[in-house]
Short mmCIF file of C-alpha atoms in Angstrom, two decimals:
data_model
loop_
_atom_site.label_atom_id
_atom_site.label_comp_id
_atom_site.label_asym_id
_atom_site.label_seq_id
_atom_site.Cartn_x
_atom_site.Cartn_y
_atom_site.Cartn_z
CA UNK R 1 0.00 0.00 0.00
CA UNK R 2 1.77 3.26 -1.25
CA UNK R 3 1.15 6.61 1.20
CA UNK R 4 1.72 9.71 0.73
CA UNK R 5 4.16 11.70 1.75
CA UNK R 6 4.60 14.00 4.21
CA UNK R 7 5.31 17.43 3.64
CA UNK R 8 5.82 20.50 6.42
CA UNK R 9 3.35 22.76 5.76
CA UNK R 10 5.19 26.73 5.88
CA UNK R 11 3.12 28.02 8.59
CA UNK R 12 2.95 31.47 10.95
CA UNK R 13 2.58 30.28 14.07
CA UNK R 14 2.57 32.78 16.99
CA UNK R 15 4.90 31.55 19.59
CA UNK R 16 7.96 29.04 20.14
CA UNK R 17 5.26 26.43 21.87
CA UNK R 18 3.12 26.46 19.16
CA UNK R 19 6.26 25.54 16.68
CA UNK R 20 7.15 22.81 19.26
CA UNK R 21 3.12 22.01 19.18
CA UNK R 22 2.78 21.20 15.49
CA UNK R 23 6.38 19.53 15.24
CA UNK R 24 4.86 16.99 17.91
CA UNK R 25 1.95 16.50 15.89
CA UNK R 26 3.71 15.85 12.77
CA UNK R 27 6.43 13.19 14.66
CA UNK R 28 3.24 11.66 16.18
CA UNK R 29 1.36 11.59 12.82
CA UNK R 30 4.47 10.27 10.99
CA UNK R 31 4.92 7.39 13.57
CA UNK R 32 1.33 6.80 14.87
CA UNK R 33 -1.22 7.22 12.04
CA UNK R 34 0.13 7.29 8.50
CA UNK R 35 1.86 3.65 8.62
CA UNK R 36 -2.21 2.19 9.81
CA UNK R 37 -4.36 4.51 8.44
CA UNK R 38 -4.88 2.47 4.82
CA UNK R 39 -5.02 -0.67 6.34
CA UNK R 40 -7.21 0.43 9.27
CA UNK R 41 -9.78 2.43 7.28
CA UNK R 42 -9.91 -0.84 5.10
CA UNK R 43 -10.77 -3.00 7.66
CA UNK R 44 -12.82 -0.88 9.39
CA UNK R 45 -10.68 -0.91 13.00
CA UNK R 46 -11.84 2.35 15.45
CA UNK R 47 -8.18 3.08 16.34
CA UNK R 48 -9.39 3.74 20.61
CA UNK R 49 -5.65 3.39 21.39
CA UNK R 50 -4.75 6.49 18.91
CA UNK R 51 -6.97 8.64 21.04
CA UNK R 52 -5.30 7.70 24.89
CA UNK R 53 -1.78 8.59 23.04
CA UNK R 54 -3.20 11.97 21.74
CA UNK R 55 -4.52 12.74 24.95
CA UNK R 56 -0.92 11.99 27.10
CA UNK R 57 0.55 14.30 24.15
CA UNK R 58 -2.09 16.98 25.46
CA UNK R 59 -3.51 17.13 22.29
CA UNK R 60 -7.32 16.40 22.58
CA UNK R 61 -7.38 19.72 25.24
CA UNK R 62 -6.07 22.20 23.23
CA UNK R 63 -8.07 25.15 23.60
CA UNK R 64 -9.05 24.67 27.00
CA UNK R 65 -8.12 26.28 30.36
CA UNK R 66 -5.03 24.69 31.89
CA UNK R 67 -6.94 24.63 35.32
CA UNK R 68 -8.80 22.04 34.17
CA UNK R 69 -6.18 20.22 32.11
CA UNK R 70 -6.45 21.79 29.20
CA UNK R 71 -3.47 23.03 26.63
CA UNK R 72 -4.57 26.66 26.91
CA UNK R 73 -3.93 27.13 23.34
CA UNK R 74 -5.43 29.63 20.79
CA UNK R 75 -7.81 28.41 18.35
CA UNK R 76 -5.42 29.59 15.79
CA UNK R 77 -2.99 26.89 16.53
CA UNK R 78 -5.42 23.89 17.71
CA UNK R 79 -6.96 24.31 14.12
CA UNK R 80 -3.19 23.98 12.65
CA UNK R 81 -2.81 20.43 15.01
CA UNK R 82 -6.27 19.31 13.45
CA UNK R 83 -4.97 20.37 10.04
CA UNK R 84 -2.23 18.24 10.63
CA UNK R 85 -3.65 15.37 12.16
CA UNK R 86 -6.28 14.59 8.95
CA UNK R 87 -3.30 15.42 6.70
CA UNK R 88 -2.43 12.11 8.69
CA UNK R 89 -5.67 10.17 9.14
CA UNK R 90 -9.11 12.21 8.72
CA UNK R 91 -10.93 9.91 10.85
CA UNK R 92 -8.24 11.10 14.11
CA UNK R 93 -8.73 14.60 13.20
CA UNK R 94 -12.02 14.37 13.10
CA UNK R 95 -12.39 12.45 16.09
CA UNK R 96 -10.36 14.96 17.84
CA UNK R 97 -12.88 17.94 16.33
CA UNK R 98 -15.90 15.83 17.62
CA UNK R 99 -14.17 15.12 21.06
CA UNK R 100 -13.24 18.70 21.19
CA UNK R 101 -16.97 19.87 20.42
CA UNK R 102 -18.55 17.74 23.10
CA UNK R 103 -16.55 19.20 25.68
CA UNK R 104 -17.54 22.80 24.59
CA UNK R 105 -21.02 22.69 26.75
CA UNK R 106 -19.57 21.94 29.99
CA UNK R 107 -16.31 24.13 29.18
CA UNK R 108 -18.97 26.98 28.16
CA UNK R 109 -22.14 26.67 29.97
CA UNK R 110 -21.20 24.51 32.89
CA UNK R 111 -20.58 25.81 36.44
CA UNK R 112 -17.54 26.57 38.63
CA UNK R 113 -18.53 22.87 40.14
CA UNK R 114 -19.18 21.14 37.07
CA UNK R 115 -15.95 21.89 35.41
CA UNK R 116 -13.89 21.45 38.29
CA UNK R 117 -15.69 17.92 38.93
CA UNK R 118 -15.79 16.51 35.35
CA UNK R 119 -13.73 18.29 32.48
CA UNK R 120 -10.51 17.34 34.08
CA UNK R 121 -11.29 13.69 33.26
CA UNK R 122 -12.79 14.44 30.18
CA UNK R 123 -9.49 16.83 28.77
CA UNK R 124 -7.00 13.95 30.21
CA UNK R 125 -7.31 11.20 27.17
CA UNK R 126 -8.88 8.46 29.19
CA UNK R 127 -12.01 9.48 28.32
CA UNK R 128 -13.49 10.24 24.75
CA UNK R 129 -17.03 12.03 24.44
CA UNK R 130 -19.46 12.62 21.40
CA UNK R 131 -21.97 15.25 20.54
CA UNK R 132 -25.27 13.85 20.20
CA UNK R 133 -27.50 16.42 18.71
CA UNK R 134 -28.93 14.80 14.91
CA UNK R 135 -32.30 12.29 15.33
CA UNK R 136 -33.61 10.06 12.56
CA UNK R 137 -36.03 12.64 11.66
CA UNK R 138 -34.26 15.87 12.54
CA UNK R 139 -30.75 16.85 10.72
CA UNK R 140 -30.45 20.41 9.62
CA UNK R 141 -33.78 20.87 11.41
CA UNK R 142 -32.17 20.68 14.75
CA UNK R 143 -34.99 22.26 17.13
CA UNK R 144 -37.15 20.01 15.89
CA UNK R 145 -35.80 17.12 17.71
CA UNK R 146 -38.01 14.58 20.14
CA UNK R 147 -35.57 12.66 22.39
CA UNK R 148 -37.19 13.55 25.52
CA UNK R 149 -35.83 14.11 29.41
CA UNK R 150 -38.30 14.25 31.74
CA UNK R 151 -37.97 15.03 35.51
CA UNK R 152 -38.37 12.28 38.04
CA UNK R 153 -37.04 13.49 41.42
CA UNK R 154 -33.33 14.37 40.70
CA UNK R 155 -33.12 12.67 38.18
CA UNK R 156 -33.84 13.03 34.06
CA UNK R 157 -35.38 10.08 32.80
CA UNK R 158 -34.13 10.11 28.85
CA UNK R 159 -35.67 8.31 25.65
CA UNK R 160 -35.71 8.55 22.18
CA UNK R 161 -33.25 8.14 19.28
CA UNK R 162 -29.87 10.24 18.06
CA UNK R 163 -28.76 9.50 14.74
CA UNK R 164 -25.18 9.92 13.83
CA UNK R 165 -23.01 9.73 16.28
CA UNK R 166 -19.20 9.51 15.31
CA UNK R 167 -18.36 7.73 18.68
CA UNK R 168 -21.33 6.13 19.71
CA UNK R 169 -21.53 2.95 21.53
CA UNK R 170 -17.96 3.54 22.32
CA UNK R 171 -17.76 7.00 23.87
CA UNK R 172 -17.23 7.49 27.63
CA UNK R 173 -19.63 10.56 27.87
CA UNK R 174 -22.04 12.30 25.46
CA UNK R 175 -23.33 15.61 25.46
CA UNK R 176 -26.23 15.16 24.15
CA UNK R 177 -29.39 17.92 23.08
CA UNK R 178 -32.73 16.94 24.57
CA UNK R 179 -36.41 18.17 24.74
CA UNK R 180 -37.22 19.03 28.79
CA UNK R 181 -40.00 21.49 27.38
CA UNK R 182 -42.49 22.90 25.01
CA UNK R 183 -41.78 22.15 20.75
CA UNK R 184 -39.40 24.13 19.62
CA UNK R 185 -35.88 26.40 19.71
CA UNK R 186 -36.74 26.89 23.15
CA UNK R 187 -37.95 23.68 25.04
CA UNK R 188 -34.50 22.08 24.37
CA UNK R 189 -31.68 21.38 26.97
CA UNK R 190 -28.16 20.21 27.42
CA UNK R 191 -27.32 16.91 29.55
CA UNK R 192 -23.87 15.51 30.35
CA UNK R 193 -24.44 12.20 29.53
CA UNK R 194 -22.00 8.71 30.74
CA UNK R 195 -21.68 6.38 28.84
CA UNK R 196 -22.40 3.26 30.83
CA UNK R 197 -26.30 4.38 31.90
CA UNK R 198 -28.73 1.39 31.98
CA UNK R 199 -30.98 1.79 29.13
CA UNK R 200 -28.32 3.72 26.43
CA UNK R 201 -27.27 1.43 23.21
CA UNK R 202 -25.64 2.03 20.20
CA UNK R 203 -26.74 0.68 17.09
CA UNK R 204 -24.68 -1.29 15.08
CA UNK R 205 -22.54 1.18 12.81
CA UNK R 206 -23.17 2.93 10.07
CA UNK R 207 -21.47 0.93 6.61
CA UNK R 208 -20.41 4.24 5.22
CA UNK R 209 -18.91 5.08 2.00
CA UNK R 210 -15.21 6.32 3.78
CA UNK R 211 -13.99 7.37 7.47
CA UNK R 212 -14.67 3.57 7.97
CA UNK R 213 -12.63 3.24 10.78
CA UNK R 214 -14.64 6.35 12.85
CA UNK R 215 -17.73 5.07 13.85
CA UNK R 216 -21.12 6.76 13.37
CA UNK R 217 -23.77 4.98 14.76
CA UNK R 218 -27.45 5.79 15.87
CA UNK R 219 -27.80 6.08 19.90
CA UNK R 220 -30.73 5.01 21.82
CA UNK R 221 -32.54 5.94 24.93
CA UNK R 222 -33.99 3.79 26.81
CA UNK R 223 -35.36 5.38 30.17
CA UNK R 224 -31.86 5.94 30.51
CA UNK R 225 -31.72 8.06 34.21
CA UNK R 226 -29.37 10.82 34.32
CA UNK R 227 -28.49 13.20 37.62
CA UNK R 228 -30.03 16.58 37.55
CA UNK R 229 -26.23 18.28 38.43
CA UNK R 230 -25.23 16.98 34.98
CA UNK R 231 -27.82 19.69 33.25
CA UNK R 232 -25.37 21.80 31.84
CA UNK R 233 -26.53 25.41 31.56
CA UNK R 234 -30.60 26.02 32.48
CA UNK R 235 -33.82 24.77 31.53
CA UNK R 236 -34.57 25.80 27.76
CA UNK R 237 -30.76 26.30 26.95
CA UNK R 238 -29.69 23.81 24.71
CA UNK R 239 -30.50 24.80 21.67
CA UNK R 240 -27.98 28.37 22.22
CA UNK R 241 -25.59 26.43 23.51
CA UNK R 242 -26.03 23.66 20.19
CA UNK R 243 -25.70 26.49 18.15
CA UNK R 244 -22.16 27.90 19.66
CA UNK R 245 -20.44 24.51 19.74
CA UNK R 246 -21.56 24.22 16.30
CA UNK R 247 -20.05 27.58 15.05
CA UNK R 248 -16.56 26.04 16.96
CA UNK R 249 -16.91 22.94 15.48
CA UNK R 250 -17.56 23.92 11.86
CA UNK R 251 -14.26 25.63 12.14
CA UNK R 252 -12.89 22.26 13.29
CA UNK R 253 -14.25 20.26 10.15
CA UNK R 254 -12.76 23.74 8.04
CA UNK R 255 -9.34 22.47 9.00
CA UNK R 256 -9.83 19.10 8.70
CA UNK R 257 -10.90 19.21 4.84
CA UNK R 258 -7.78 21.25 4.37
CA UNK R 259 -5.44 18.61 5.75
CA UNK R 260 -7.02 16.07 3.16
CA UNK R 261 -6.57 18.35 0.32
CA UNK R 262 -3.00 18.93 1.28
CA UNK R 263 -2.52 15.34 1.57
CA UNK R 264 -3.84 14.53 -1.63
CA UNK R 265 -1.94 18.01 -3.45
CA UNK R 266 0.80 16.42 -1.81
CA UNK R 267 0.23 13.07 -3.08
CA UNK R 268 -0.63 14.51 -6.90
CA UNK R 269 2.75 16.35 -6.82
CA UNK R 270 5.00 13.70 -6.04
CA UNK R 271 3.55 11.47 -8.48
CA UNK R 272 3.72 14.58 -11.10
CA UNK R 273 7.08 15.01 -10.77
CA UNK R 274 8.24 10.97 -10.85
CA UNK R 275 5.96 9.51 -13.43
CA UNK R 276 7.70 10.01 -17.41
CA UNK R 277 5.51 10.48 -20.36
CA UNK R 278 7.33 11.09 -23.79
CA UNK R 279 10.45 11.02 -21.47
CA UNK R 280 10.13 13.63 -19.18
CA UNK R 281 8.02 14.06 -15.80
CA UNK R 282 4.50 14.41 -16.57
CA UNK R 283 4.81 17.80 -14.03
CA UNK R 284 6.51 19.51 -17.06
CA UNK R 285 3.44 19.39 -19.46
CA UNK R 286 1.30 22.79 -18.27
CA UNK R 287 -2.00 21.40 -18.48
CA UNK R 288 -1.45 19.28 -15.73
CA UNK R 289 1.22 22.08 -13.85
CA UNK R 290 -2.13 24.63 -14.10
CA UNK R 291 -4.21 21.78 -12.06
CA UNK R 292 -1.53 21.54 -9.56
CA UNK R 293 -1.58 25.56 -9.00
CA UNK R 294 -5.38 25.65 -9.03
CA UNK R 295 -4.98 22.73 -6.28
CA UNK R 296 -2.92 24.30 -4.13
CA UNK R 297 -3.85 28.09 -4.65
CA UNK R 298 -7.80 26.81 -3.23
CA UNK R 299 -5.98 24.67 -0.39
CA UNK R 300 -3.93 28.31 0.83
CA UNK R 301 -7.01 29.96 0.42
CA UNK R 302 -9.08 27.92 2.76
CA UNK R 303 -6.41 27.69 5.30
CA UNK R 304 -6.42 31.68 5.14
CA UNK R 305 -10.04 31.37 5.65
CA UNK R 306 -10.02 29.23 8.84
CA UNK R 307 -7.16 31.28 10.10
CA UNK R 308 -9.09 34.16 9.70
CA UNK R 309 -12.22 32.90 11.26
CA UNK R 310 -10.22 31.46 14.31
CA UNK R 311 -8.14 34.59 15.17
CA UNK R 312 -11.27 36.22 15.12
CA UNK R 313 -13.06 33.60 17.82
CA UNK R 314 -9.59 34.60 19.88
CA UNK R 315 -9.79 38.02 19.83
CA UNK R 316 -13.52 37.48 21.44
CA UNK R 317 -15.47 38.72 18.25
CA UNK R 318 -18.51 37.29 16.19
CA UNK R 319 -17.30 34.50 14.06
CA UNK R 320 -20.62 32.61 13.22
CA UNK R 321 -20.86 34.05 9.57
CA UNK R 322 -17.20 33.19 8.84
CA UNK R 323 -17.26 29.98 10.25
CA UNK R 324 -19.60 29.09 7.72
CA UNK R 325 -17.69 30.66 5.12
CA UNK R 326 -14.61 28.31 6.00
CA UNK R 327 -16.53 25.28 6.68
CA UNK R 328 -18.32 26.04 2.88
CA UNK R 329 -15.46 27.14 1.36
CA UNK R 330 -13.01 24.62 3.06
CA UNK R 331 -14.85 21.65 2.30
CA UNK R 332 -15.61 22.43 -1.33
CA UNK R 333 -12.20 22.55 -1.81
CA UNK R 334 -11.71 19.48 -0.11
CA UNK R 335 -13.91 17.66 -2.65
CA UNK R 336 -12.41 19.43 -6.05
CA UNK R 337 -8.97 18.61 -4.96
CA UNK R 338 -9.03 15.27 -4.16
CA UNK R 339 -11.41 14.93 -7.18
CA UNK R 340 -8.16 16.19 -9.12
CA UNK R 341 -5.70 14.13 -7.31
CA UNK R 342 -7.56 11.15 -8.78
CA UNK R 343 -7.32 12.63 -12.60
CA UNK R 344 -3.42 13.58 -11.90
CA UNK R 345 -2.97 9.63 -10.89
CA UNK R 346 -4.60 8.38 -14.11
CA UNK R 347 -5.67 4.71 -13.43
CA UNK R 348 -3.40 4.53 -10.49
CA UNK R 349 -5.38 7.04 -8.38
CA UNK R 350 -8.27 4.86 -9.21
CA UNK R 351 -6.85 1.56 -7.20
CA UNK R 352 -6.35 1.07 -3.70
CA UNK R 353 -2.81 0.77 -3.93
CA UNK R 354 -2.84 4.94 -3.92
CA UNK R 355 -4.90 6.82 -0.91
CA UNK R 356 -5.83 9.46 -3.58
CA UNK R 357 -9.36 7.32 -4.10
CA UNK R 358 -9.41 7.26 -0.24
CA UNK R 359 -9.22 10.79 0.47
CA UNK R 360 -11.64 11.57 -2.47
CA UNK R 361 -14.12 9.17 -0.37
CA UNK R 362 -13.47 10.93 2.94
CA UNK R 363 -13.79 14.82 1.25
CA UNK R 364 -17.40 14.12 0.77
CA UNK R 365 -18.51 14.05 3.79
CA UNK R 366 -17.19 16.61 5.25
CA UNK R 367 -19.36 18.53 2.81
CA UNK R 368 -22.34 17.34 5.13
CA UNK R 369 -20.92 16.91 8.79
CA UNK R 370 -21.33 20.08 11.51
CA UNK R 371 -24.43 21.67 8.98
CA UNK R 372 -24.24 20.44 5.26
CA UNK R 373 -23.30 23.38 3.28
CA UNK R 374 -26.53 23.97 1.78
CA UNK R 375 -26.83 25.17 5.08
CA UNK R 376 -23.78 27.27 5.12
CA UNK R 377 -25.41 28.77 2.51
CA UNK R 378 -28.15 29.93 4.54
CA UNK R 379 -26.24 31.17 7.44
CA UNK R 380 -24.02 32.99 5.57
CA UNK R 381 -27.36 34.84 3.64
CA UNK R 382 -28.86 35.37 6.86
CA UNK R 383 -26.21 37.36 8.28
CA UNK R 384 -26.00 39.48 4.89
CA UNK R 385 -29.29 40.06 4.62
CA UNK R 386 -30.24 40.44 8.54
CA UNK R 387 -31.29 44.03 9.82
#
């Protein structure tokens, strides 16, 4: 099985620790994911291991507090490590994005108590977590969801169905939207959920068309009891506090479609400038050099984009709009380069020997995941068009 190889990306990076950051990523993806990622993803292995050694490396905490374990890290340079990471394996970095995003409630919304009490364990490794907030019949229609918590002493009694969930059935906590009130936006709330509850089963897995080896299954509820101290934020909260982990998270799947198209530029190049045609490198004839430009010149674009977006979540400002513009954006790019990687290949980028027809597989969905970007679309009208 032929990989790709790896190339440093020329990045700005704003301190010493955040060089030292992303050169620990890259040694870790060199050693850890790239030599099992083909034959992993083929067999359809959830790589649970992976995840503990990310987490002793500090790397599933990076952009929270250090008081509670956390990296203390800017979004600018945790998007960079997730870059990196799906450069490596997509279905790590996007683990990592999804692990990331179902920590944001508690690290948000929850209390002094709360965090002290449970995002410790949750930032160290040993635990993974997953964001349950899709249902069979609600996807981009979000507040319309059913699963249903309903009071019983101090405790939530749970039930319904959440549709995929990368993680589920093999998470260790989920935070997970559910309806404690009236239809709607506003009758929706936030519970910190463990994963060994009486009454909560996964599915058996989704048999998806790529990211084979991260595991998106449907979730069930099954008068599944939860503590009333693991609400996170109040009564009637959940969908606001959907809506900003969502905004973080579509920044997270941004970076993630980059480091697939860089893999697969990367991939395209090297082959370019080894394989002979009429006895020189096929690299030298300029239709082929313009699809290599076009490649990369979209892939530095949507890093820009990201970049932008993330300094701008930093600096404490609105980002919502431009997250959607990077996850859009980002993604689209995503699909059109790997879709190009393929043609530079020829038949070889059609075979399994090559990852090009691997990452073209994995690009798509990230063109649905975190909002598909029909929806983008929408948000990014929206905020044009909104008084």
């Amino acid at each position: 099985m032929t990989t790709s190889p790896a190339k440093a990306v020329d990045r700005q990076l704003p301190s010493e620790e955040a060089r030292e950051l992303l050169g620990l990523t890259r040694d870790l993806v060199q050693r850890e994911l790239r030599p099992r990622a083909a034959g992993d993803e083929a067999e359809g292995r959830f790589p649970r291991e992976v995840f503990r050694t990310l987490g002793e490396a500090g790397l599933l905490s990076l952009p929270y507090a250090e008081k509670h374990g956390g990296g203390d890290q800017p979004y600018e340079v945790y998007l960079q490590v997730l870059e990196e990471l799906a450069a490596g394996w997509l279905a790590v970095g996007l683990g990592v994005s999804v692990h990331t995003l179902s920590c944001h409630a508690l690290a948000t919304f929850g209390t002094d108590e709360q965090r002290d009490r449970w995002l410790p364990g949750m930032l160290s490794g040993e635990q993974l977590g997953a964001y349950c907030l899709s249902e069979p019949q609600s996807g981009s229609d979000a507040a319309a969801l059913r699963t249903r918590a309903d009071l019983d002493g101090d405790e939530y009694v749970v039930g319904g169905t959440k549709a995929w969930i990368t993680h589920g059935g093999h998470a260790d906590f989920y935070s997970a939207l559910v309806r404690t009130g009236e239809e709607g936006a506003r009758g929706i709330s936030c519970l910190l959920v463990p994963g060994d509850r009486p009454g909560l089963s996964a599915a058996p897995p989704e048999r998806k068309m790529g990211m084979r080896s991260s595991p998106t299954a449907q979730l069930h509820f099954d008068g599944v009891r939860v503590s009333r101290d693991r609400l996170v934020g109040a009564e009637g909260q959940g969908f606001q506090i959907a809506l900003a982990a969502l905004d973080s998270g579509r920044l997270g799947i941004a970076a993630c479609a980059v480091g697939v198209a860089q893999a697969a530029l990367d991939l395209a190049v090297d082959h370019a400038r080894t394989r002979r045609q009429f006895g020189r490198p096929i690299a030298e004839f300029q239709g082929l050099s313009f699809m290599l430009a076009d490649m990369a010149t979209r892939i530095e674009a949507g890093r820009a984009l990201y970049l932008a977006a993330a300094r701008r979540r930093d600096a404490g400002l609105a980002f919502s709009k431009e997250a959607a513009m990077a996850k859009l954006f980002c993604t689209d790019t995503a699909m059109q380069v790997t879709t190009d990687a393929v043609q530079v290949l020829g038949g070889y980028g059609y075979t399994q020997d090559f990852p090009a027809e691997r990452y073209l597989r994995e690009a798509k969905v990230l063109q649905i995941v975190e909002g598909t970007n029909q929806i983008q679309r929408l948000v990014i009208g929206r905020h044009l068009t909104k008084d």
